[in-house]
């Protein structure tokens, strides 16, 4: 699918990548960088918790920001993040406004920034904050938003999204000063007009957080279908879930034309709703400075040793005893056989789509025009994707055994949520990377949530398992006993399949017919090894060596 995605990629994305001189970090590249400012209320009320065991609202905010930083380092380290405190005793900003402290300006996330946030965690972090920055109360929210707007304007890169996340537990910051409240509403409207969106992450306070007092007028969602979270966050998990929903942007993979017939077509956007997570690609680093190493490939003429430009090289393929030479532009034209798009062939009932036809996660197709519902794009298998699986003869269970297993399944049922189970291999890999970047003594061990909770299961089932074993197994059978392995025959022994060697007559026939290219690379390598030929790693080099050998013979 990678070729299809690169084929339908937006044209502006490649131009933007060339302007910045950076390589794309994944299969998709997007126009501009995502920028996000964390705006945190640092007044005394944010450092007070209702219960002794609960985290303070400020500590919840710092841990949430730290989580976004670490996620960005892994997923999209080119994005820009910043942290700004308001309601502080000391001030640090470009326009010298009082009670506003810019801890970190908009820049790429990194280990040093995460370590700087870690200084403000817990009771020691509270004391460190009071000593270094302190608390204040006389601030103007319009000036705070002004400082954030200046941070965005100082960035030299092209930005795709500009957002501010406001963490506070004060629902009416200018209740006694209507002039300040009016200026704050006006400034929030100015930011919205310039494409800067403000998201409220309101935290729990005594008496409840009333969003209608002030923030309902200045908070407007970027997308109408997202809406505003009116429920306040009292736990770190709730706040993290809310922040992740807001900081993840909806990006279109590519835009296509959906042709209903010859004359009617509409533009649609393709969205990827579910994607399997993989380990990031390894990056080569220079041993002395730990900086990324860029690989440059140059092509030289074998005979003269002169440097070849991209325009001097061509691609060729031997077909029917003839060497077909193609220019680079011609190979690109061969790939693009028609205008990109989707064509409506017809309709079939949903019942004809079987579960075993599943190939990969579906894509979501959404029209660019408003007030039109989207639909799912499901990948159907080709004929060669379907296999006939040989089924072994099964012993049918009797009704009593079936009823007992139904009781066991009923006891073990629970409400499944996909976000409750993380990939333990990936999580441990990222913990190891985090420990290496932050210079920790040892990485944090990940809890494998995919393992069954045997104690809870035994408590729920009680004696049902023993009753089921008595119904299924014979009286003298011990399911926990040692299983005797069956001896294998000499013919079936051995874990590796024998290599298929081609005879000299078969190879000569392939060379004479010009069908040598149909053989796989391992088969060609094995043939070169049999005749003591030194071939390269590429398939074309192996074909040239074998063809030259048999033409001379």
Short mmCIF file of C-alpha atoms in Angstrom, two decimals:
data_model
loop_
_atom_site.label_atom_id
_atom_site.label_comp_id
_atom_site.label_asym_id
_atom_site.label_seq_id
_atom_site.Cartn_x
_atom_site.Cartn_y
_atom_site.Cartn_z
CA UNK A 1 0.00 0.00 0.00
CA UNK A 2 3.02 2.29 0.40
CA UNK A 3 3.23 2.85 -3.35
CA UNK A 4 -0.44 3.77 -3.54
CA UNK A 5 -0.11 6.24 -0.67
CA UNK A 6 2.97 7.88 -2.18
CA UNK A 7 1.16 8.07 -5.53
CA UNK A 8 -1.84 9.90 -4.11
CA UNK A 9 0.16 12.10 -1.71
CA UNK A 10 -0.66 15.81 -1.70
CA UNK A 11 1.55 17.77 -4.06
CA UNK A 12 2.15 20.64 -1.63
CA UNK A 13 3.64 18.35 0.99
CA UNK A 14 6.77 17.54 -1.01
CA UNK A 15 7.38 21.21 -1.75
CA UNK A 16 7.14 22.09 1.92
CA UNK A 17 9.59 19.35 2.84
CA UNK A 18 12.10 20.69 0.31
CA UNK A 19 11.76 24.21 1.70
CA UNK A 20 12.66 23.08 5.19
CA UNK A 21 15.41 20.74 4.00
CA UNK A 22 14.19 17.90 6.20
CA UNK A 23 13.20 14.35 5.39
CA UNK A 24 9.78 13.02 6.21
CA UNK A 25 9.65 10.93 9.35
CA UNK A 26 7.04 8.44 8.15
CA UNK A 27 5.01 7.30 5.19
CA UNK A 28 3.01 10.50 5.15
CA UNK A 29 4.22 14.11 5.18
CA UNK A 30 1.97 17.07 5.90
CA UNK A 31 2.18 20.73 4.99
CA UNK A 32 3.51 22.71 7.96
CA UNK A 33 4.24 21.88 11.57
CA UNK A 34 1.80 21.47 14.42
CA UNK A 35 2.41 24.05 17.17
CA UNK A 36 0.97 23.88 20.68
CA UNK A 37 1.34 26.16 23.72
CA UNK A 38 0.53 24.81 27.19
CA UNK A 39 -0.84 27.73 29.19
CA UNK A 40 -0.87 26.83 32.91
CA UNK A 41 -2.48 28.79 35.75
CA UNK A 42 0.18 29.10 38.48
CA UNK A 43 -1.87 30.77 41.20
CA UNK A 44 -1.96 29.32 44.74
CA UNK A 45 -5.32 27.58 44.17
CA UNK A 46 -3.68 25.31 41.57
CA UNK A 47 -1.29 23.96 44.24
CA UNK A 48 -4.02 22.93 46.69
CA UNK A 49 -5.65 19.48 46.63
CA UNK A 50 -9.01 18.60 48.17
CA UNK A 51 -7.73 15.31 49.62
CA UNK A 52 -4.27 14.38 50.87
CA UNK A 53 -3.98 11.42 48.49
CA UNK A 54 -5.02 13.41 45.40
CA UNK A 55 -2.67 15.19 43.06
CA UNK A 56 -2.81 18.97 42.97
CA UNK A 57 -4.25 20.52 39.78
CA UNK A 58 -0.81 21.95 38.97
CA UNK A 59 0.87 18.55 39.39
CA UNK A 60 -1.77 16.96 37.14
CA UNK A 61 -1.10 19.62 34.50
CA UNK A 62 2.68 19.12 34.60
CA UNK A 63 2.39 15.33 34.33
CA UNK A 64 -0.06 15.68 31.46
CA UNK A 65 2.25 18.11 29.62
CA UNK A 66 5.18 15.76 30.21
CA UNK A 67 3.19 12.89 28.71
CA UNK A 68 2.48 14.92 25.57
CA UNK A 69 6.17 15.84 25.32
CA UNK A 70 7.31 12.20 25.46
CA UNK A 71 4.63 11.14 22.97
CA UNK A 72 5.65 13.90 20.56
CA UNK A 73 9.32 12.89 20.79
CA UNK A 74 8.33 9.41 19.61
CA UNK A 75 5.57 10.17 17.11
CA UNK A 76 6.29 13.64 15.65
CA UNK A 77 9.41 15.32 17.01
CA UNK A 78 9.20 18.09 14.39
CA UNK A 79 6.17 19.63 16.10
CA UNK A 80 6.65 22.76 18.21
CA UNK A 81 5.72 22.91 21.91
CA UNK A 82 5.90 25.64 24.56
CA UNK A 83 5.00 26.09 28.24
CA UNK A 84 3.78 29.39 29.71
CA UNK A 85 2.82 30.08 33.35
CA UNK A 86 0.58 32.96 34.36
CA UNK A 87 -0.34 34.19 37.81
CA UNK A 88 3.32 34.08 38.86
CA UNK A 89 5.37 36.38 41.10
CA UNK A 90 8.27 36.68 38.66
CA UNK A 91 7.82 37.53 35.00
CA UNK A 92 9.77 36.42 31.91
CA UNK A 93 8.40 37.32 28.47
CA UNK A 94 9.37 39.37 25.41
CA UNK A 95 6.96 42.27 26.13
CA UNK A 96 7.68 42.54 29.89
CA UNK A 97 4.10 41.92 31.03
CA UNK A 98 3.74 41.33 34.75
CA UNK A 99 2.93 37.92 36.31
CA UNK A 100 3.59 35.98 33.07
CA UNK A 101 6.51 33.52 32.92
CA UNK A 102 7.51 31.82 29.66
CA UNK A 103 9.21 28.60 30.81
CA UNK A 104 9.84 27.22 27.30
CA UNK A 105 9.38 28.94 23.95
CA UNK A 106 8.06 27.15 20.87
CA UNK A 107 10.64 24.55 19.84
CA UNK A 108 11.01 20.83 19.18
CA UNK A 109 10.49 18.54 22.21
CA UNK A 110 13.65 17.04 23.68
CA UNK A 111 15.18 15.39 26.73
CA UNK A 112 16.35 18.66 28.33
CA UNK A 113 12.83 20.09 28.14
CA UNK A 114 11.34 17.00 29.77
CA UNK A 115 13.92 17.19 32.56
CA UNK A 116 13.04 20.84 33.10
CA UNK A 117 9.37 19.87 33.58
CA UNK A 118 10.34 17.09 36.00
CA UNK A 119 11.72 19.70 38.42
CA UNK A 120 8.16 20.86 39.18
CA UNK A 121 6.64 17.44 39.97
CA UNK A 122 5.48 16.44 43.46
CA UNK A 123 6.17 18.16 46.78
CA UNK A 124 9.78 18.90 45.86
CA UNK A 125 8.58 20.43 42.60
CA UNK A 126 6.11 22.62 44.50
CA UNK A 127 8.92 23.96 46.70
CA UNK A 128 11.17 24.44 43.64
CA UNK A 129 8.43 26.41 41.88
CA UNK A 130 7.84 28.67 44.87
CA UNK A 131 11.58 29.40 45.17
CA UNK A 132 12.26 30.02 41.47
CA UNK A 133 9.03 31.55 40.16
CA UNK A 134 6.54 32.11 43.00
CA UNK A 135 2.82 32.92 43.00
CA UNK A 136 0.96 36.07 42.05
CA UNK A 137 -2.64 37.12 41.59
CA UNK A 138 -2.72 40.40 39.65
CA UNK A 139 -2.64 39.27 36.02
CA UNK A 140 -4.54 40.07 32.84
CA UNK A 141 -5.68 37.17 30.66
CA UNK A 142 -5.63 39.40 27.56
CA UNK A 143 -1.92 40.05 28.16
CA UNK A 144 -1.38 36.33 28.64
CA UNK A 145 -2.97 35.61 25.24
CA UNK A 146 -0.90 38.45 23.75
CA UNK A 147 2.31 36.76 24.90
CA UNK A 148 1.15 33.46 23.35
CA UNK A 149 0.40 35.21 20.04
CA UNK A 150 3.93 36.67 20.05
CA UNK A 151 5.39 33.18 20.56
CA UNK A 152 3.57 32.00 17.43
CA UNK A 153 4.69 35.04 15.40
CA UNK A 154 8.37 34.50 16.35
CA UNK A 155 8.42 31.03 14.72
CA UNK A 156 10.18 30.96 11.34
CA UNK A 157 8.64 27.69 10.15
CA UNK A 158 5.36 27.23 8.35
CA UNK A 159 2.72 26.06 10.84
CA UNK A 160 -0.33 23.98 9.97
CA UNK A 161 -2.12 24.20 13.34
CA UNK A 162 -1.73 26.80 16.08
CA UNK A 163 -3.37 25.93 19.38
CA UNK A 164 -3.30 26.93 23.04
CA UNK A 165 -4.26 24.52 25.85
CA UNK A 166 -5.31 26.36 28.99
CA UNK A 167 -5.04 24.49 32.33
CA UNK A 168 -6.89 26.18 35.21
CA UNK A 169 -9.31 25.58 38.06
CA UNK A 170 -10.49 29.20 38.24
CA UNK A 171 -13.84 29.56 36.44
CA UNK A 172 -14.06 33.38 36.74
CA UNK A 173 -10.54 34.89 36.58
CA UNK A 174 -11.73 38.53 36.25
CA UNK A 175 -14.96 38.42 38.24
CA UNK A 176 -14.20 41.74 39.98
CA UNK A 177 -12.88 43.56 36.92
CA UNK A 178 -15.26 43.75 33.95
CA UNK A 179 -12.73 45.75 31.88
CA UNK A 180 -10.13 42.98 32.05
CA UNK A 181 -12.78 40.38 31.23
CA UNK A 182 -13.89 42.38 28.19
CA UNK A 183 -10.31 42.77 26.92
CA UNK A 184 -9.74 39.03 27.37
CA UNK A 185 -12.84 38.20 25.29
CA UNK A 186 -11.74 40.62 22.58
CA UNK A 187 -8.20 39.20 22.47
CA UNK A 188 -9.54 35.63 22.30
CA UNK A 189 -11.66 36.66 19.31
CA UNK A 190 -8.61 38.19 17.62
CA UNK A 191 -6.66 34.96 18.08
CA UNK A 192 -9.52 32.97 16.60
CA UNK A 193 -9.59 35.26 13.56
CA UNK A 194 -5.87 34.64 12.95
CA UNK A 195 -6.25 30.84 13.13
CA UNK A 196 -5.17 30.33 16.77
CA UNK A 197 -7.59 28.13 18.68
CA UNK A 198 -7.93 28.01 22.46
CA UNK A 199 -8.84 24.75 24.24
CA UNK A 200 -9.89 24.75 27.90
CA UNK A 201 -8.65 21.95 30.16
CA UNK A 202 -10.58 22.92 33.29
CA UNK A 203 -9.74 21.12 36.52
CA UNK A 204 -11.79 20.28 39.58
CA UNK A 205 -12.38 22.92 42.25
CA UNK A 206 -14.47 23.16 45.38
CA UNK A 207 -18.04 23.97 44.46
CA UNK A 208 -17.60 22.88 40.85
CA UNK A 209 -16.28 24.61 37.74
CA UNK A 210 -18.94 26.81 36.08
CA UNK A 211 -17.86 27.31 32.46
CA UNK A 212 -20.71 29.73 31.77
CA UNK A 213 -19.24 32.46 34.00
CA UNK A 214 -16.41 33.38 31.63
CA UNK A 215 -14.89 30.69 29.40
CA UNK A 216 -17.98 29.80 27.37
CA UNK A 217 -17.58 33.11 25.51
CA UNK A 218 -13.90 32.68 24.55
CA UNK A 219 -13.58 28.93 23.95
CA UNK A 220 -14.63 27.84 20.46
CA UNK A 221 -13.72 24.44 19.06
CA UNK A 222 -11.75 24.35 15.83
CA UNK A 223 -14.14 21.75 14.41
CA UNK A 224 -17.85 22.05 14.99
CA UNK A 225 -18.31 18.31 15.52
CA UNK A 226 -15.76 18.18 18.35
CA UNK A 227 -17.60 20.48 20.77
CA UNK A 228 -16.40 21.47 24.24
CA UNK A 229 -15.80 19.12 27.18
CA UNK A 230 -18.02 20.63 29.88
CA UNK A 231 -17.04 18.07 32.52
CA UNK A 232 -14.16 19.11 34.76
CA UNK A 233 -11.19 16.77 35.22
CA UNK A 234 -10.71 15.42 38.73
CA UNK A 235 -8.26 12.60 37.88
CA UNK A 236 -5.06 12.46 35.86
CA UNK A 237 -6.52 9.75 33.59
CA UNK A 238 -9.48 11.98 32.69
CA UNK A 239 -7.20 14.92 31.93
CA UNK A 240 -4.86 12.78 29.80
CA UNK A 241 -7.78 11.39 27.82
CA UNK A 242 -9.11 14.89 27.17
CA UNK A 243 -5.71 16.28 26.14
CA UNK A 244 -4.97 13.38 23.79
CA UNK A 245 -8.31 13.87 22.08
CA UNK A 246 -7.53 17.55 21.57
CA UNK A 247 -3.85 17.38 20.63
CA UNK A 248 -4.38 14.73 17.95
CA UNK A 249 -5.27 16.49 14.73
CA UNK A 250 -7.51 15.12 12.00
CA UNK A 251 -5.36 15.03 8.88
CA UNK A 252 -6.38 13.88 5.43
CA UNK A 253 -4.09 11.24 3.89
CA UNK A 254 -4.96 12.25 0.35
CA UNK A 255 -7.75 13.84 -1.64
CA UNK A 256 -9.35 12.06 -4.59
CA UNK A 257 -12.23 12.40 -7.00
CA UNK A 258 -15.16 10.03 -6.54
CA UNK A 259 -16.72 9.50 -9.98
CA UNK A 260 -20.39 8.59 -9.85
CA UNK A 261 -20.59 8.41 -13.66
CA UNK A 262 -18.85 9.98 -16.64
CA UNK A 263 -20.20 13.45 -15.96
CA UNK A 264 -20.66 13.59 -12.15
CA UNK A 265 -17.74 13.57 -9.69
CA UNK A 266 -17.07 14.98 -6.23
CA UNK A 267 -13.91 15.50 -4.20
CA UNK A 268 -13.45 13.30 -1.13
CA UNK A 269 -10.82 13.10 1.60
CA UNK A 270 -9.36 9.78 2.77
CA UNK A 271 -8.76 9.45 6.54
CA UNK A 272 -6.95 6.69 8.41
CA UNK A 273 -8.98 5.98 11.57
CA UNK A 274 -7.02 2.98 12.92
CA UNK A 275 -3.34 2.25 12.41
CA UNK A 276 -1.17 -0.47 13.91
CA UNK A 277 1.73 0.94 15.92
CA UNK A 278 5.25 -0.11 14.98
CA UNK A 279 8.67 0.57 16.34
CA UNK A 280 10.17 3.72 14.82
CA UNK A 281 12.86 3.25 12.21
CA UNK A 282 16.40 3.27 13.64
CA UNK A 283 18.44 6.44 13.08
CA UNK A 284 22.19 6.33 12.47
CA UNK A 285 24.09 8.58 14.88
CA UNK A 286 27.65 9.87 14.84
CA UNK A 287 29.55 8.30 17.72
CA UNK A 288 31.40 11.46 18.82
CA UNK A 289 28.57 14.04 18.79
CA UNK A 290 25.46 11.80 18.81
CA UNK A 291 24.08 13.77 15.84
CA UNK A 292 22.05 12.11 13.06
CA UNK A 293 24.11 10.94 10.08
CA UNK A 294 22.77 11.57 6.60
CA UNK A 295 23.43 9.02 3.87
CA UNK A 296 24.36 10.27 0.42
CA UNK A 297 24.57 7.93 -2.58
CA UNK A 298 26.57 8.78 -5.70
CA UNK A 299 26.78 6.84 -8.96
CA UNK A 300 30.05 6.52 -10.89
CA UNK A 301 30.86 5.23 -14.36
CA UNK A 302 32.50 1.80 -14.11
CA UNK A 303 34.84 2.41 -17.07
CA UNK A 304 35.92 6.04 -16.56
CA UNK A 305 35.21 6.55 -12.84
CA UNK A 306 33.47 9.86 -13.54
CA UNK A 307 30.53 11.03 -11.44
CA UNK A 308 27.12 10.43 -13.03
CA UNK A 309 24.27 12.87 -12.63
CA UNK A 310 20.67 11.63 -12.22
CA UNK A 311 20.01 12.63 -15.83
CA UNK A 312 22.85 10.38 -17.02
CA UNK A 313 21.35 7.18 -15.59
CA UNK A 314 18.66 5.05 -17.14
CA UNK A 315 16.80 1.89 -16.17
CA UNK A 316 16.70 -1.29 -18.21
CA UNK A 317 15.07 -4.70 -18.21
CA UNK A 318 15.93 -7.71 -20.38
CA UNK A 319 12.76 -9.03 -21.98
CA UNK A 320 12.68 -11.47 -24.89
CA UNK A 321 16.47 -11.32 -25.48
CA UNK A 322 16.26 -7.54 -25.79
CA UNK A 323 17.39 -4.91 -23.33
CA UNK A 324 14.58 -2.43 -22.88
CA UNK A 325 15.95 0.97 -21.80
CA UNK A 326 13.60 3.43 -20.08
CA UNK A 327 14.05 6.99 -18.91
CA UNK A 328 13.10 7.88 -15.35
CA UNK A 329 10.10 9.86 -16.61
CA UNK A 330 8.92 6.84 -18.61
CA UNK A 331 9.02 4.57 -15.56
CA UNK A 332 6.93 7.13 -13.67
CA UNK A 333 4.40 7.26 -16.50
CA UNK A 334 4.09 3.46 -16.47
CA UNK A 335 3.07 3.60 -12.81
CA UNK A 336 0.45 6.28 -13.42
CA UNK A 337 -1.87 4.43 -15.74
CA UNK A 338 -4.91 6.65 -15.12
CA UNK A 339 -6.08 9.72 -13.25
CA UNK A 340 -6.13 9.09 -9.46
CA UNK A 341 -9.59 8.56 -8.05
CA UNK A 342 -12.42 6.23 -7.10
CA UNK A 343 -15.03 5.00 -9.57
CA UNK A 344 -18.49 3.86 -8.47
CA UNK A 345 -19.11 0.48 -10.10
CA UNK A 346 -22.31 -0.47 -8.31
CA UNK A 347 -23.89 -1.43 -5.01
CA UNK A 348 -24.04 -4.72 -3.13
CA UNK A 349 -25.75 -5.56 0.17
CA UNK A 350 -23.62 -5.42 3.32
CA UNK A 351 -24.40 -9.06 4.10
CA UNK A 352 -22.15 -10.11 1.21
CA UNK A 353 -19.10 -8.70 3.05
CA UNK A 354 -17.72 -11.59 5.12
CA UNK A 355 -15.50 -11.30 8.17
CA UNK A 356 -12.82 -13.54 6.66
CA UNK A 357 -12.43 -11.04 3.80
CA UNK A 358 -10.58 -8.72 6.18
CA UNK A 359 -7.17 -7.66 4.84
CA UNK A 360 -6.24 -4.44 6.69
CA UNK A 361 -7.91 -1.60 8.62
CA UNK A 362 -10.47 0.28 6.58
CA UNK A 363 -10.18 3.93 5.59
CA UNK A 364 -12.81 6.61 6.07
CA UNK A 365 -14.01 8.50 3.01
CA UNK A 366 -15.46 11.94 3.74
CA UNK A 367 -16.69 14.42 1.10
CA UNK A 368 -15.07 17.83 1.09
CA UNK A 369 -18.50 19.43 0.81
CA UNK A 370 -20.27 20.06 4.11
CA UNK A 371 -23.53 18.46 5.33
CA UNK A 372 -22.73 15.15 3.61
CA UNK A 373 -22.07 11.98 5.57
CA UNK A 374 -18.98 9.90 4.91
CA UNK A 375 -18.56 6.14 4.56
CA UNK A 376 -15.98 3.42 5.16
CA UNK A 377 -13.54 2.26 2.46
CA UNK A 378 -13.00 -1.48 2.96
CA UNK A 379 -10.19 -3.35 1.17
CA UNK A 380 -11.53 -6.51 -0.48
CA UNK A 381 -9.29 -9.54 -1.13
CA UNK A 382 -8.29 -10.65 -4.60
CA UNK A 383 -8.81 -14.24 -5.74
CA UNK A 384 -5.24 -15.25 -4.84
CA UNK A 385 -5.70 -13.84 -1.32
CA UNK A 386 -8.24 -16.55 -0.53
CA UNK A 387 -6.94 -19.94 0.56
CA UNK A 388 -8.64 -23.25 1.19
CA UNK A 389 -7.69 -24.34 4.68
CA UNK A 390 -7.76 -28.11 5.26
CA UNK A 391 -10.04 -28.69 8.23
CA UNK A 392 -9.41 -31.64 10.53
CA UNK A 393 -12.21 -33.79 11.78
CA UNK A 394 -13.70 -32.35 14.97
CA UNK A 395 -15.27 -34.14 17.89
CA UNK A 396 -18.63 -32.52 18.57
CA UNK A 397 -19.36 -31.55 22.16
CA UNK A 398 -22.51 -32.81 23.85
CA UNK A 399 -25.18 -30.35 25.11
CA UNK A 400 -24.03 -30.65 28.73
CA UNK A 401 -20.48 -29.64 27.83
CA UNK A 402 -21.74 -26.73 25.74
CA UNK A 403 -23.92 -25.42 28.58
CA UNK A 404 -21.03 -25.63 31.03
CA UNK A 405 -18.74 -23.69 28.68
CA UNK A 406 -21.45 -21.06 28.19
CA UNK A 407 -21.52 -20.57 31.96
CA UNK A 408 -17.72 -20.16 32.00
CA UNK A 409 -17.77 -17.62 29.15
CA UNK A 410 -20.60 -15.71 30.86
CA UNK A 411 -18.51 -15.43 34.05
CA UNK A 412 -15.45 -14.15 32.17
CA UNK A 413 -17.21 -11.50 30.10
CA UNK A 414 -16.12 -7.86 30.49
CA UNK A 415 -16.54 -4.61 28.60
CA UNK A 416 -13.75 -4.41 26.04
CA UNK A 417 -12.07 -1.09 25.26
CA UNK A 418 -9.22 -0.98 22.78
CA UNK A 419 -7.46 1.88 24.60
CA UNK A 420 -7.22 -0.24 27.78
CA UNK A 421 -4.59 -2.57 26.27
CA UNK A 422 -1.22 -1.26 25.13
CA UNK A 423 1.39 -3.17 23.16
CA UNK A 424 3.86 -4.24 25.90
CA UNK A 425 6.78 -4.63 23.47
CA UNK A 426 6.36 -1.11 22.09
CA UNK A 427 5.79 0.42 25.53
CA UNK A 428 8.95 -1.18 26.95
CA UNK A 429 10.89 -0.06 23.88
CA UNK A 430 9.79 3.53 24.44
CA UNK A 431 10.57 3.30 28.18
CA UNK A 432 14.09 2.19 27.31
CA UNK A 433 14.49 5.10 24.89
CA UNK A 434 13.16 7.52 27.50
CA UNK A 435 15.59 6.24 30.14
CA UNK A 436 18.48 6.59 27.70
CA UNK A 437 17.48 10.13 26.69
CA UNK A 438 16.84 11.35 30.26
CA UNK A 439 19.95 9.58 31.64
CA UNK A 440 17.97 7.49 34.14
CA UNK A 441 19.57 4.69 36.16
CA UNK A 442 17.17 2.05 34.79
CA UNK A 443 14.06 2.12 32.61
CA UNK A 444 10.58 1.91 34.05
CA UNK A 445 9.12 -1.57 33.65
CA UNK A 446 5.91 -1.79 31.65
CA UNK A 447 2.93 -3.70 33.01
CA UNK A 448 1.73 -6.23 30.42
CA UNK A 449 -2.02 -5.63 30.37
CA UNK A 450 -2.55 -8.35 27.76
CA UNK A 451 -1.79 -11.14 30.24
CA UNK A 452 -4.86 -12.78 31.80
CA UNK A 453 -5.63 -11.98 35.43
CA UNK A 454 -5.60 -15.53 36.70
CA UNK A 455 -6.49 -14.71 40.30
CA UNK A 456 -9.55 -12.71 39.28
CA UNK A 457 -10.58 -15.41 36.81
CA UNK A 458 -10.28 -18.19 39.42
CA UNK A 459 -12.34 -16.15 41.87
CA UNK A 460 -15.09 -15.59 39.31
CA UNK A 461 -15.20 -19.15 38.03
CA UNK A 462 -15.09 -21.01 41.34
CA UNK A 463 -15.70 -24.72 40.72
CA UNK A 464 -16.88 -24.33 37.10
CA UNK A 465 -13.46 -25.19 35.65
CA UNK A 466 -13.18 -28.48 37.58
CA UNK A 467 -16.72 -29.40 36.59
CA UNK A 468 -15.93 -28.71 32.94
CA UNK A 469 -12.76 -30.85 33.09
CA UNK A 470 -14.75 -33.77 34.50
CA UNK A 471 -17.18 -33.52 31.60
CA UNK A 472 -14.53 -33.23 28.87
CA UNK A 473 -11.52 -35.29 29.96
CA UNK A 474 -11.60 -39.06 30.65
CA UNK A 475 -11.30 -40.20 34.30
CA UNK A 476 -7.63 -41.29 34.11
CA UNK A 477 -6.45 -38.19 32.19
CA UNK A 478 -4.30 -35.56 33.93
CA UNK A 479 -4.31 -32.29 31.90
CA UNK A 480 -1.46 -30.87 33.99
CA UNK A 481 0.75 -33.93 33.53
CA UNK A 482 3.82 -34.16 31.31
CA UNK A 483 3.02 -34.75 27.65
CA UNK A 484 5.09 -37.40 25.86
CA UNK A 485 6.36 -36.19 22.53
CA UNK A 486 5.64 -38.29 19.49
CA UNK A 487 8.72 -39.41 17.58
CA UNK A 488 8.93 -38.03 14.10
CA UNK A 489 9.89 -40.01 11.04
CA UNK A 490 13.23 -39.43 9.38
CA UNK A 491 11.49 -37.94 6.37
CA UNK A 492 9.65 -35.31 8.39
CA UNK A 493 12.56 -34.47 10.69
CA UNK A 494 14.37 -31.19 10.22
CA UNK A 495 13.03 -27.69 10.70
CA UNK A 496 14.26 -26.22 7.43
CA UNK A 497 12.85 -26.97 4.04
CA UNK A 498 15.40 -28.26 1.53
CA UNK A 499 16.60 -25.75 -1.07
CA UNK A 500 15.23 -26.16 -4.56
CA UNK A 501 18.24 -26.39 -6.92
CA UNK A 502 17.80 -25.64 -10.61
CA UNK A 503 19.54 -27.90 -13.11
CA UNK A 504 21.86 -26.58 -15.80
CA UNK A 505 19.31 -27.42 -18.50
CA UNK A 506 16.61 -25.42 -16.74
CA UNK A 507 18.87 -22.40 -16.36
CA UNK A 508 19.92 -22.56 -20.02
CA UNK A 509 16.25 -22.76 -21.04
CA UNK A 510 15.45 -19.64 -18.96
CA UNK A 511 18.38 -17.77 -20.54
CA UNK A 512 17.40 -18.75 -24.09
CA UNK A 513 13.74 -17.82 -23.55
CA UNK A 514 14.60 -14.59 -21.71
CA UNK A 515 12.59 -15.64 -18.66
CA UNK A 516 15.47 -15.70 -16.18
CA UNK A 517 14.04 -12.62 -14.49
CA UNK A 518 11.05 -14.64 -13.28
CA UNK A 519 13.24 -16.47 -10.77
CA UNK A 520 13.51 -15.17 -7.24
CA UNK A 521 16.64 -13.51 -5.85
CA UNK A 522 17.46 -16.47 -3.51
CA UNK A 523 17.21 -18.86 -6.46
CA UNK A 524 19.54 -16.67 -8.54
CA UNK A 525 22.02 -16.42 -5.66
CA UNK A 526 21.99 -20.20 -5.24
CA UNK A 527 22.65 -20.63 -8.99
CA UNK A 528 25.60 -18.23 -8.81
CA UNK A 529 26.97 -20.14 -5.84
CA UNK A 530 26.70 -23.47 -7.70
CA UNK A 531 28.81 -22.20 -10.61
CA UNK A 532 31.22 -20.12 -8.54
CA UNK A 533 30.05 -16.80 -9.98
CA UNK A 534 30.45 -13.55 -8.08
CA UNK A 535 27.20 -11.66 -8.35
CA UNK A 536 26.07 -8.47 -6.64
CA UNK A 537 23.20 -7.98 -4.21
CA UNK A 538 20.75 -6.60 -6.77
CA UNK A 539 18.66 -8.84 -8.99
CA UNK A 540 19.78 -7.21 -12.22
CA UNK A 541 23.45 -7.85 -11.36
CA UNK A 542 22.71 -11.53 -10.72
CA UNK A 543 20.85 -11.77 -14.04
CA UNK A 544 23.76 -10.18 -15.93
CA UNK A 545 26.33 -12.58 -14.40
CA UNK A 546 24.27 -15.71 -15.13
CA UNK A 547 23.37 -14.59 -18.67
CA UNK A 548 27.01 -13.85 -19.52
CA UNK A 549 28.11 -17.22 -18.10
CA UNK A 550 25.67 -19.35 -20.11
CA UNK A 551 26.15 -17.35 -23.33
CA UNK A 552 29.89 -18.08 -23.19
CA UNK A 553 29.35 -21.79 -22.38
#
